[in-house]
Amino acid sequence: MSEPLFQDVIRSRRSVRKFEPGRSVDRAVLERIVDCGRWAPSGANVQCFDFIVVDEPALRDKVTEVFLRQAQRLVDHAKGFPAVKKTYLANTVAIIVVLGDPRWKVCFPQPTTKGWEKEYLENNEVIFLNSIGAAIQNIQLGVAAEGLTSAWLSGGGEDITNRELSDLLGYPEWMKAYGTIPIGYPAATQNRRYRRPLEQALHWNGYQATQYRTHAQVDFYESTLRPFAMYRDDETLENWEDRETKLGDWDAAFTSATSNPEGRLEPEADFSAPRTSGQATKRRQKDQD
């Protein structure tokens, strides 16, 4: 595949949640898509993933019901996250569930010296998750190359959802559905979603402190900008008609090469939970009160 064509495939991949109803796809197409996942790199070449393709309509409906319940749990118990309703799954031609098999972690580096357990157990987990992520990304690109579209559902690996999927699809519960990929024909063309400027994300020969994104910038994105950046069909924020209203003083930080003009790096901070409130977190704040 030539480089320009490959770049086109990458840029055409996006999460689309408007599928044409009443369509179907040949299994040969689905096999080619899954084969893209099979060719993904994995730690120690263990290929610690399996792919369940659900294309039988009745079973596909049951998988959809699992994710409708999962979406409601997000609304109920992860308040403030701009969750998407999963009703669009009804118009998919197939759903691919990507399983991770944790037994293969034994093939990754294991600590053999006392005091090095944390170092190598964490490294082990990273290798495992990176391997699964590579397979999911390959499948996403395979979908785009076939002229279809998909979404990347990170939900599925939570205990409740995974247990329901395990019961329904027959895989061992100790495996996990780390990725769920609904596939369909796009009902509408969608432009590319927001991407950081390349010159802000790209560092030559070392980390450039002026390109560092500050703690306050992360807080602003989480509390205010997130739902718009997640779902608007514009690659660049400069195209937003309400850019000034949505970005305000943060315009340059999100649209230019220099997100941190002072070049000051900050010590690590606790981001295990949202730290500020804003437009995107009003509901969460209301519920906490």
PDB file of C-alpha atoms in Angstrom:
ATOM      1  CA  MET A   1       0.000   0.000   0.000  1.00  0.00           C
ATOM      2  CA  SER A   2       1.497   3.370  -0.961  1.00  0.00           C
ATOM      3  CA  GLU A   3       2.123   5.969   1.681  1.00  0.00           C
ATOM      4  CA  PRO A   4      -0.477   8.522   0.473  1.00  0.00           C
ATOM      5  CA  LEU A   5      -3.193   5.841   0.398  1.00  0.00           C
ATOM      6  CA  PHE A   6      -2.275   4.663   3.884  1.00  0.00           C
ATOM      7  CA  GLN A   7      -2.488   8.246   5.142  1.00  0.00           C
ATOM      8  CA  ASP A   8      -5.944   8.501   3.567  1.00  0.00           C
ATOM      9  CA  VAL A   9      -7.088   5.389   5.426  1.00  0.00           C
ATOM     10  CA  ILE A  10      -5.796   6.762   8.721  1.00  0.00           C
ATOM     11  CA  ARG A  11      -7.521  10.098   8.200  1.00  0.00           C
ATOM     12  CA  SER A  12     -10.787   8.472   7.122  1.00  0.00           C
ATOM     13  CA  ARG A  13     -10.992   6.417  10.320  1.00  0.00           C
ATOM     14  CA  ARG A  14     -13.319   7.983  12.821  1.00  0.00           C
ATOM     15  CA  SER A  15     -15.923   7.004  15.352  1.00  0.00           C
ATOM     16  CA  VAL A  16     -19.307   7.234  13.637  1.00  0.00           C
ATOM     17  CA  ARG A  17     -22.580   6.555  15.414  1.00  0.00           C
ATOM     18  CA  LYS A  18     -25.067   7.008  12.569  1.00  0.00           C
ATOM     19  CA  PHE A  19     -25.385   3.822  10.573  1.00  0.00           C
ATOM     20  CA  GLU A  20     -27.686   3.048   7.641  1.00  0.00           C
ATOM     21  CA  PRO A  21     -30.390   0.557   8.646  1.00  0.00           C
ATOM     22  CA  GLY A  22     -31.150  -2.609   6.708  1.00  0.00           C
ATOM     23  CA  ARG A  23     -27.630  -3.237   5.416  1.00  0.00           C
ATOM     24  CA  SER A  24     -25.484  -6.364   5.535  1.00  0.00           C
ATOM     25  CA  VAL A  25     -21.870  -7.271   4.800  1.00  0.00           C
ATOM     26  CA  ASP A  26     -20.230 -10.411   3.463  1.00  0.00           C
ATOM     27  CA  ARG A  27     -18.306 -12.522   5.923  1.00  0.00           C
ATOM     28  CA  ALA A  28     -15.311 -12.297   3.589  1.00  0.00           C
ATOM     29  CA  VAL A  29     -15.178  -8.579   4.351  1.00  0.00           C
ATOM     30  CA  LEU A  30     -15.381  -9.215   8.094  1.00  0.00           C
ATOM     31  CA  GLU A  31     -12.655 -11.834   7.813  1.00  0.00           C
ATOM     32  CA  ARG A  32     -10.350  -9.328   6.094  1.00  0.00           C
ATOM     33  CA  ILE A  33     -11.042  -6.805   8.850  1.00  0.00           C
ATOM     34  CA  VAL A  34     -10.292  -9.292  11.627  1.00  0.00           C
ATOM     35  CA  ASP A  35      -7.171 -10.429   9.794  1.00  0.00           C
ATOM     36  CA  CYS A  36      -5.877  -6.862  10.167  1.00  0.00           C
ATOM     37  CA  GLY A  37      -6.131  -7.361  13.926  1.00  0.00           C
ATOM     38  CA  ARG A  38      -4.373 -10.714  13.665  1.00  0.00           C
ATOM     39  CA  TRP A  39      -1.368  -9.019  12.075  1.00  0.00           C
ATOM     40  CA  ALA A  40      -0.976  -6.522  14.916  1.00  0.00           C
ATOM     41  CA  PRO A  41       2.301  -6.610  16.867  1.00  0.00           C
ATOM     42  CA  SER A  42       2.191  -8.140  20.337  1.00  0.00           C
ATOM     43  CA  GLY A  43       4.655  -8.604  23.176  1.00  0.00           C
ATOM     44  CA  ALA A  44       6.808 -11.710  22.706  1.00  0.00           C
ATOM     45  CA  ASN A  45       4.578 -12.406  19.671  1.00  0.00           C
ATOM     46  CA  VAL A  46       2.089 -14.106  22.010  1.00  0.00           C
ATOM     47  CA  GLN A  47      -0.981 -12.713  20.187  1.00  0.00           C
ATOM     48  CA  CYS A  48      -2.891 -12.420  23.448  1.00  0.00           C
ATOM     49  CA  PHE A  49      -6.182 -11.563  21.756  1.00  0.00           C
ATOM     50  CA  ASP A  50      -9.215 -13.302  20.298  1.00  0.00           C
ATOM     51  CA  PHE A  51     -11.928 -11.783  18.131  1.00  0.00           C
ATOM     52  CA  ILE A  52     -15.618 -12.622  18.419  1.00  0.00           C
ATOM     53  CA  VAL A  53     -17.595 -11.394  15.397  1.00  0.00           C
ATOM     54  CA  VAL A  54     -21.305 -11.111  16.085  1.00  0.00           C
ATOM     55  CA  ASP A  55     -23.248 -10.883  12.798  1.00  0.00           C
ATOM     56  CA  GLU A  56     -26.303 -12.994  13.630  1.00  0.00           C
ATOM     57  CA  PRO A  57     -29.124 -10.435  14.109  1.00  0.00           C
ATOM     58  CA  ALA A  58     -30.752 -11.947  17.204  1.00  0.00           C
ATOM     59  CA  LEU A  59     -27.432 -12.308  18.998  1.00  0.00           C
ATOM     60  CA  ARG A  60     -26.362  -8.853  17.869  1.00  0.00           C
ATOM     61  CA  ASP A  61     -29.519  -7.481  19.495  1.00  0.00           C
ATOM     62  CA  LYS A  62     -28.638  -9.213  22.756  1.00  0.00           C
ATOM     63  CA  VAL A  63     -25.129  -7.740  22.694  1.00  0.00           C
ATOM     64  CA  THR A  64     -26.725  -4.351  22.073  1.00  0.00           C
ATOM     65  CA  GLU A  65     -28.892  -4.817  25.160  1.00  0.00           C
ATOM     66  CA  VAL A  66     -25.762  -5.438  27.237  1.00  0.00           C
ATOM     67  CA  PHE A  67     -24.365  -2.102  26.106  1.00  0.00           C
ATOM     68  CA  LEU A  68     -27.626  -0.255  26.642  1.00  0.00           C
ATOM     69  CA  ARG A  69     -27.402  -1.317  30.277  1.00  0.00           C
ATOM     70  CA  GLN A  70     -23.718  -0.377  30.372  1.00  0.00           C
ATOM     71  CA  ALA A  71     -24.544   3.104  29.031  1.00  0.00           C
ATOM     72  CA  GLN A  72     -27.193   3.582  31.704  1.00  0.00           C
ATOM     73  CA  ARG A  73     -24.683   2.665  34.414  1.00  0.00           C
ATOM     74  CA  LEU A  74     -22.417   5.407  33.084  1.00  0.00           C
ATOM     75  CA  VAL A  75     -25.258   7.884  33.424  1.00  0.00           C
ATOM     76  CA  ASP A  76     -26.060   6.668  36.932  1.00  0.00           C
ATOM     77  CA  HIS A  77     -22.605   6.111  38.391  1.00  0.00           C
ATOM     78  CA  ALA A  78     -20.093   8.135  36.334  1.00  0.00           C
ATOM     79  CA  LYS A  79     -22.032  11.382  36.324  1.00  0.00           C
ATOM     80  CA  GLY A  80     -20.594  14.238  34.356  1.00  0.00           C
ATOM     81  CA  PHE A  81     -19.060  12.107  31.606  1.00  0.00           C
ATOM     82  CA  PRO A  82     -20.663  13.012  28.265  1.00  0.00           C
ATOM     83  CA  ALA A  83     -21.734   9.438  27.563  1.00  0.00           C
ATOM     84  CA  VAL A  84     -23.288   8.388  24.285  1.00  0.00           C
ATOM     85  CA  LYS A  85     -26.468   6.346  24.157  1.00  0.00           C
ATOM     86  CA  LYS A  86     -25.794   2.970  22.610  1.00  0.00           C
ATOM     87  CA  THR A  87     -29.099   2.697  20.737  1.00  0.00           C
ATOM     88  CA  TYR A  88     -27.247   3.228  17.446  1.00  0.00           C
ATOM     89  CA  LEU A  89     -25.846  -0.291  17.808  1.00  0.00           C
ATOM     90  CA  ALA A  90     -29.140  -1.591  16.414  1.00  0.00           C
ATOM     91  CA  ASN A  91     -28.094  -0.552  12.890  1.00  0.00           C
ATOM     92  CA  THR A  92     -24.692  -2.215  12.867  1.00  0.00           C
ATOM     93  CA  VAL A  93     -23.950  -5.001  10.397  1.00  0.00           C
ATOM     94  CA  ALA A  94     -21.642  -6.694  12.906  1.00  0.00           C
ATOM     95  CA  ILE A  95     -20.022  -6.187  16.286  1.00  0.00           C
ATOM     96  CA  ILE A  96     -16.451  -7.304  16.924  1.00  0.00           C
ATOM     97  CA  VAL A  97     -15.519  -8.043  20.525  1.00  0.00           C
ATOM     98  CA  VAL A  98     -11.769  -8.027  21.168  1.00  0.00           C
ATOM     99  CA  LEU A  99     -10.823 -10.285  24.077  1.00  0.00           C
ATOM    100  CA  GLY A 100      -7.630 -10.089  26.073  1.00  0.00           C
ATOM    101  CA  ASP A 101      -6.254 -13.383  27.437  1.00  0.00           C
ATOM    102  CA  PRO A 102      -4.209 -12.591  30.591  1.00  0.00           C
ATOM    103  CA  ARG A 103      -2.492 -16.005  30.736  1.00  0.00           C
ATOM    104  CA  TRP A 104      -0.020 -14.830  28.113  1.00  0.00           C
ATOM    105  CA  LYS A 105       1.427 -12.250  30.499  1.00  0.00           C
ATOM    106  CA  VAL A 106       3.604 -15.079  31.798  1.00  0.00           C
ATOM    107  CA  CYS A 107       5.642 -14.701  28.592  1.00  0.00           C
ATOM    108  CA  PHE A 108       6.493 -11.069  29.346  1.00  0.00           C
ATOM    109  CA  PRO A 109       9.360  -9.941  31.632  1.00  0.00           C
ATOM    110  CA  GLN A 110       8.894 -11.246  35.180  1.00  0.00           C
ATOM    111  CA  PRO A 111      10.616  -9.890  38.304  1.00  0.00           C
ATOM    112  CA  THR A 112      13.288 -12.242  39.650  1.00  0.00           C
ATOM    113  CA  THR A 113      15.025  -9.860  42.052  1.00  0.00           C
ATOM    114  CA  LYS A 114      13.478  -8.722  45.327  1.00  0.00           C
ATOM    115  CA  GLY A 115      12.488  -5.077  45.195  1.00  0.00           C
ATOM    116  CA  TRP A 116      11.881  -5.115  41.438  1.00  0.00           C
ATOM    117  CA  GLU A 117       8.354  -6.564  41.555  1.00  0.00           C
ATOM    118  CA  LYS A 118       6.592  -3.244  40.921  1.00  0.00           C
ATOM    119  CA  GLU A 119       8.907  -2.349  38.050  1.00  0.00           C
ATOM    120  CA  TYR A 120       8.296  -5.470  36.030  1.00  0.00           C
ATOM    121  CA  LEU A 121       4.700  -6.247  36.974  1.00  0.00           C
ATOM    122  CA  GLU A 122       3.701  -2.782  35.770  1.00  0.00           C
ATOM    123  CA  ASN A 123       5.802  -3.262  32.642  1.00  0.00           C
ATOM    124  CA  ASN A 124       4.067  -6.602  32.108  1.00  0.00           C
ATOM    125  CA  GLU A 125       0.633  -4.964  32.198  1.00  0.00           C
ATOM    126  CA  VAL A 126       1.692  -2.232  29.778  1.00  0.00           C
ATOM    127  CA  ILE A 127       2.927  -4.791  27.247  1.00  0.00           C
ATOM    128  CA  PHE A 128      -0.363  -6.687  27.527  1.00  0.00           C
ATOM    129  CA  LEU A 129      -2.566  -3.627  27.047  1.00  0.00           C
ATOM    130  CA  ASN A 130      -0.414  -2.233  24.240  1.00  0.00           C
ATOM    131  CA  SER A 131      -0.702  -5.541  22.403  1.00  0.00           C
ATOM    132  CA  ILE A 132      -4.501  -5.486  22.613  1.00  0.00           C
ATOM    133  CA  GLY A 133      -4.638  -1.806  21.679  1.00  0.00           C
ATOM    134  CA  ALA A 134      -2.561  -2.462  18.561  1.00  0.00           C
ATOM    135  CA  ALA A 135      -5.006  -5.181  17.467  1.00  0.00           C
ATOM    136  CA  ILE A 136      -7.989  -2.891  18.030  1.00  0.00           C
ATOM    137  CA  GLN A 137      -6.379  -0.076  16.061  1.00  0.00           C
ATOM    138  CA  ASN A 138      -5.553  -2.415  13.180  1.00  0.00           C
ATOM    139  CA  ILE A 139      -9.189  -3.503  13.066  1.00  0.00           C
ATOM    140  CA  GLN A 140     -10.324   0.106  13.040  1.00  0.00           C
ATOM    141  CA  LEU A 141      -8.072   0.825  10.074  1.00  0.00           C
ATOM    142  CA  GLY A 142      -9.275  -2.341   8.348  1.00  0.00           C
ATOM    143  CA  VAL A 143     -12.863  -1.144   8.731  1.00  0.00           C
ATOM    144  CA  ALA A 144     -11.976   2.217   7.162  1.00  0.00           C
ATOM    145  CA  ALA A 145     -10.108   0.541   4.297  1.00  0.00           C
ATOM    146  CA  GLU A 146     -13.258  -1.452   3.452  1.00  0.00           C
ATOM    147  CA  GLY A 147     -15.330   1.724   3.162  1.00  0.00           C
ATOM    148  CA  LEU A 148     -17.232   0.961   6.350  1.00  0.00           C
ATOM    149  CA  THR A 149     -17.217   2.821   9.614  1.00  0.00           C
ATOM    150  CA  SER A 150     -17.114   1.962  13.289  1.00  0.00           C
ATOM    151  CA  ALA A 151     -16.882   3.260  16.801  1.00  0.00           C
ATOM    152  CA  TRP A 152     -14.385   2.304  19.487  1.00  0.00           C
ATOM    153  CA  LEU A 153     -16.237   1.295  22.621  1.00  0.00           C
ATOM    154  CA  SER A 154     -13.832   1.197  25.524  1.00  0.00           C
ATOM    155  CA  GLY A 155     -16.682  -0.141  27.658  1.00  0.00           C
ATOM    156  CA  GLY A 156     -16.932  -3.898  27.959  1.00  0.00           C
ATOM    157  CA  GLY A 157     -14.089  -4.746  30.267  1.00  0.00           C
ATOM    158  CA  GLU A 158     -15.860  -3.552  33.404  1.00  0.00           C
ATOM    159  CA  ASP A 159     -16.778  -6.447  35.661  1.00  0.00           C
ATOM    160  CA  ILE A 160     -20.556  -6.281  35.213  1.00  0.00           C
ATOM    161  CA  THR A 161     -20.488  -5.746  31.452  1.00  0.00           C
ATOM    162  CA  ASN A 162     -17.796  -8.354  30.928  1.00  0.00           C
ATOM    163  CA  ARG A 163     -19.739 -10.895  32.982  1.00  0.00           C
ATOM    164  CA  GLU A 164     -22.842 -10.334  30.864  1.00  0.00           C
ATOM    165  CA  LEU A 165     -20.859 -10.629  27.626  1.00  0.00           C
ATOM    166  CA  SER A 166     -19.125 -13.744  28.914  1.00  0.00           C
ATOM    167  CA  ASP A 167     -22.450 -15.384  29.726  1.00  0.00           C
ATOM    168  CA  LEU A 168     -23.855 -14.409  26.334  1.00  0.00           C
ATOM    169  CA  LEU A 169     -20.870 -15.241  24.108  1.00  0.00           C
ATOM    170  CA  GLY A 170     -19.398 -18.169  26.039  1.00  0.00           C
ATOM    171  CA  TYR A 171     -15.848 -17.038  26.734  1.00  0.00           C
ATOM    172  CA  PRO A 172     -14.219 -17.538  30.161  1.00  0.00           C
ATOM    173  CA  GLU A 173     -15.100 -14.725  32.547  1.00  0.00           C
ATOM    174  CA  TRP A 174     -11.431 -14.258  33.467  1.00  0.00           C
ATOM    175  CA  MET A 175     -10.835 -13.027  29.932  1.00  0.00           C
ATOM    176  CA  LYS A 176     -11.976  -9.476  29.263  1.00  0.00           C
ATOM    177  CA  ALA A 177     -13.651  -7.627  26.420  1.00  0.00           C
ATOM    178  CA  TYR A 178     -11.129  -4.805  26.199  1.00  0.00           C
ATOM    179  CA  GLY A 179     -12.548  -3.483  22.951  1.00  0.00           C
ATOM    180  CA  THR A 180     -15.944  -3.581  21.271  1.00  0.00           C
ATOM    181  CA  ILE A 181     -16.178  -2.395  17.673  1.00  0.00           C
ATOM    182  CA  PRO A 182     -19.602  -1.923  16.060  1.00  0.00           C
ATOM    183  CA  ILE A 183     -19.379  -1.848  12.263  1.00  0.00           C
ATOM    184  CA  GLY A 184     -21.810  -0.345   9.795  1.00  0.00           C
ATOM    185  CA  TYR A 185     -22.380   1.790   6.738  1.00  0.00           C
ATOM    186  CA  PRO A 186     -22.256   5.501   7.567  1.00  0.00           C
ATOM    187  CA  ALA A 187     -25.621   7.206   7.316  1.00  0.00           C
ATOM    188  CA  ALA A 188     -23.967  10.613   7.064  1.00  0.00           C
ATOM    189  CA  THR A 189     -20.525  11.902   6.247  1.00  0.00           C
ATOM    190  CA  GLN A 190     -18.650  13.119   9.283  1.00  0.00           C
ATOM    191  CA  ASN A 191     -15.635  15.359   9.205  1.00  0.00           C
ATOM    192  CA  ARG A 192     -12.565  14.645  11.252  1.00  0.00           C
ATOM    193  CA  ARG A 193     -12.772  15.206  14.984  1.00  0.00           C
ATOM    194  CA  TYR A 194     -10.536  17.682  16.824  1.00  0.00           C
ATOM    195  CA  ARG A 195      -6.821  16.979  16.711  1.00  0.00           C
ATOM    196  CA  ARG A 196      -4.082  18.884  18.457  1.00  0.00           C
ATOM    197  CA  PRO A 197      -1.851  20.847  16.092  1.00  0.00           C
ATOM    198  CA  LEU A 198       0.989  18.606  14.913  1.00  0.00           C
ATOM    199  CA  GLU A 199       3.592  21.179  15.892  1.00  0.00           C
ATOM    200  CA  GLN A 200       2.264  21.053  19.478  1.00  0.00           C
ATOM    201  CA  ALA A 201       2.371  17.252  19.766  1.00  0.00           C
ATOM    202  CA  LEU A 202       5.649  16.679  17.890  1.00  0.00           C
ATOM    203  CA  HIS A 203       8.921  17.099  19.832  1.00  0.00           C
ATOM    204  CA  TRP A 204      12.266  16.985  18.012  1.00  0.00           C
ATOM    205  CA  ASN A 205      15.224  15.435  19.841  1.00  0.00           C
ATOM    206  CA  GLY A 206      13.835  15.962  23.309  1.00  0.00           C
ATOM    207  CA  TYR A 207      10.750  17.172  25.139  1.00  0.00           C
ATOM    208  CA  GLN A 208      10.010  20.848  24.509  1.00  0.00           C
ATOM    209  CA  ALA A 209       8.668  22.518  27.642  1.00  0.00           C
ATOM    210  CA  THR A 210       6.801  25.189  25.675  1.00  0.00           C
ATOM    211  CA  GLN A 211       4.650  22.392  24.236  1.00  0.00           C
ATOM    212  CA  TYR A 212       3.779  21.020  27.681  1.00  0.00           C
ATOM    213  CA  ARG A 213       0.078  21.070  28.546  1.00  0.00           C
ATOM    214  CA  THR A 214      -0.393  22.500  32.022  1.00  0.00           C
ATOM    215  CA  HIS A 215      -2.472  21.101  34.876  1.00  0.00           C
ATOM    216  CA  ALA A 216      -4.881  24.006  34.414  1.00  0.00           C
ATOM    217  CA  GLN A 217      -5.272  23.171  30.727  1.00  0.00           C
ATOM    218  CA  VAL A 218      -6.228  19.594  31.591  1.00  0.00           C
ATOM    219  CA  ASP A 219      -8.710  20.935  34.157  1.00  0.00           C
ATOM    220  CA  PHE A 220     -10.251  23.274  31.575  1.00  0.00           C
ATOM    221  CA  TYR A 221     -10.604  20.511  29.006  1.00  0.00           C
ATOM    222  CA  GLU A 222     -12.234  18.123  31.500  1.00  0.00           C
ATOM    223  CA  SER A 223     -14.578  20.644  33.061  1.00  0.00           C
ATOM    224  CA  THR A 224     -15.592  22.729  30.048  1.00  0.00           C
ATOM    225  CA  LEU A 225     -14.282  21.783  26.609  1.00  0.00           C
ATOM    226  CA  ARG A 226     -14.528  17.989  26.641  1.00  0.00           C
ATOM    227  CA  PRO A 227     -18.061  17.292  25.317  1.00  0.00           C
ATOM    228  CA  PHE A 228     -17.531  19.646  22.390  1.00  0.00           C
ATOM    229  CA  ALA A 229     -14.055  18.384  21.482  1.00  0.00           C
ATOM    230  CA  MET A 230     -15.325  14.801  21.699  1.00  0.00           C
ATOM    231  CA  TYR A 231     -18.271  15.087  19.349  1.00  0.00           C
ATOM    232  CA  ARG A 232     -17.971  18.094  17.041  1.00  0.00           C
ATOM    233  CA  ASP A 233     -17.038  17.338  13.444  1.00  0.00           C
ATOM    234  CA  ASP A 234     -14.139  19.742  13.061  1.00  0.00           C
ATOM    235  CA  GLU A 235     -10.478  18.840  13.011  1.00  0.00           C
ATOM    236  CA  THR A 236      -9.388  22.342  14.027  1.00  0.00           C
ATOM    237  CA  LEU A 237     -10.943  24.425  16.760  1.00  0.00           C
ATOM    238  CA  GLU A 238     -10.332  27.519  14.642  1.00  0.00           C
ATOM    239  CA  ASN A 239     -13.376  26.502  12.561  1.00  0.00           C
ATOM    240  CA  TRP A 240     -15.775  26.653  15.490  1.00  0.00           C
ATOM    241  CA  GLU A 241     -18.212  29.527  15.058  1.00  0.00           C
ATOM    242  CA  ASP A 242     -18.367  29.888  18.842  1.00  0.00           C
ATOM    243  CA  ARG A 243     -14.596  29.495  19.236  1.00  0.00           C
ATOM    244  CA  GLU A 244     -14.199  32.658  21.295  1.00  0.00           C
ATOM    245  CA  THR A 245     -16.996  31.651  23.654  1.00  0.00           C
ATOM    246  CA  LYS A 246     -15.842  28.071  24.106  1.00  0.00           C
ATOM    247  CA  LEU A 247     -12.080  28.698  24.365  1.00  0.00           C
ATOM    248  CA  GLY A 248     -11.796  32.208  25.768  1.00  0.00           C
ATOM    249  CA  ASP A 249      -8.350  32.744  27.282  1.00  0.00           C
ATOM    250  CA  TRP A 250      -7.410  29.167  26.369  1.00  0.00           C
ATOM    251  CA  ASP A 251      -7.492  29.730  22.619  1.00  0.00           C
ATOM    252  CA  ALA A 252      -3.737  29.744  22.006  1.00  0.00           C
ATOM    253  CA  ALA A 253      -3.177  26.777  24.319  1.00  0.00           C
ATOM    254  CA  PHE A 254      -5.386  24.568  22.146  1.00  0.00           C
ATOM    255  CA  THR A 255      -4.770  25.987  18.661  1.00  0.00           C
ATOM    256  CA  SER A 256      -1.093  26.961  18.498  1.00  0.00           C
ATOM    257  CA  ALA A 257       2.292  25.250  18.720  1.00  0.00           C
ATOM    258  CA  THR A 258       2.968  26.869  22.074  1.00  0.00           C
ATOM    259  CA  SER A 259       0.638  25.636  24.778  1.00  0.00           C
ATOM    260  CA  ASN A 260       2.985  26.697  27.593  1.00  0.00           C
ATOM    261  CA  PRO A 261       4.805  29.923  26.640  1.00  0.00           C
ATOM    262  CA  GLU A 262       6.564  30.187  29.997  1.00  0.00           C
ATOM    263  CA  GLY A 263       8.149  26.788  29.509  1.00  0.00           C
ATOM    264  CA  ARG A 264       7.638  25.844  33.157  1.00  0.00           C
ATOM    265  CA  LEU A 265       7.057  22.195  33.970  1.00  0.00           C
ATOM    266  CA  GLU A 266       4.964  21.238  37.000  1.00  0.00           C
ATOM    267  CA  PRO A 267       5.324  18.531  39.625  1.00  0.00           C
ATOM    268  CA  GLU A 268       3.001  15.544  39.477  1.00  0.00           C
ATOM    269  CA  ALA A 269      -0.521  16.215  40.740  1.00  0.00           C
ATOM    270  CA  ASP A 270      -3.521  14.079  41.660  1.00  0.00           C
ATOM    271  CA  PHE A 271      -5.758  13.676  38.622  1.00  0.00           C
ATOM    272  CA  SER A 272      -7.512  10.553  39.848  1.00  0.00           C
ATOM    273  CA  ALA A 273     -10.749  12.564  39.969  1.00  0.00           C
ATOM    274  CA  PRO A 274     -12.004  15.810  38.396  1.00  0.00           C
ATOM    275  CA  ARG A 275     -10.562  18.839  40.177  1.00  0.00           C
ATOM    276  CA  THR A 276     -12.687  21.726  38.930  1.00  0.00           C
ATOM    277  CA  SER A 277     -16.232  22.436  37.811  1.00  0.00           C
ATOM    278  CA  GLY A 278     -17.354  24.014  34.585  1.00  0.00           C
ATOM    279  CA  GLN A 279     -19.948  23.806  31.841  1.00  0.00           C
ATOM    280  CA  ALA A 280     -19.354  20.106  31.275  1.00  0.00           C
ATOM    281  CA  THR A 281     -19.514  19.230  34.953  1.00  0.00           C
ATOM    282  CA  LYS A 282     -22.639  21.077  36.087  1.00  0.00           C
ATOM    283  CA  ARG A 283     -24.604  17.863  36.350  1.00  0.00           C
ATOM    284  CA  ARG A 284     -21.898  16.174  38.386  1.00  0.00           C
ATOM    285  CA  GLN A 285     -21.662  19.147  40.712  1.00  0.00           C
ATOM    286  CA  LYS A 286     -25.434  19.266  41.128  1.00  0.00           C
ATOM    287  CA  ASP A 287     -25.549  15.593  42.086  1.00  0.00           C
ATOM    288  CA  GLN A 288     -22.694  16.014  44.573  1.00  0.00           C
ATOM    289  CA  ASP A 289     -24.539  18.885  46.253  1.00  0.00           C
TER     290      ASP A 289
END
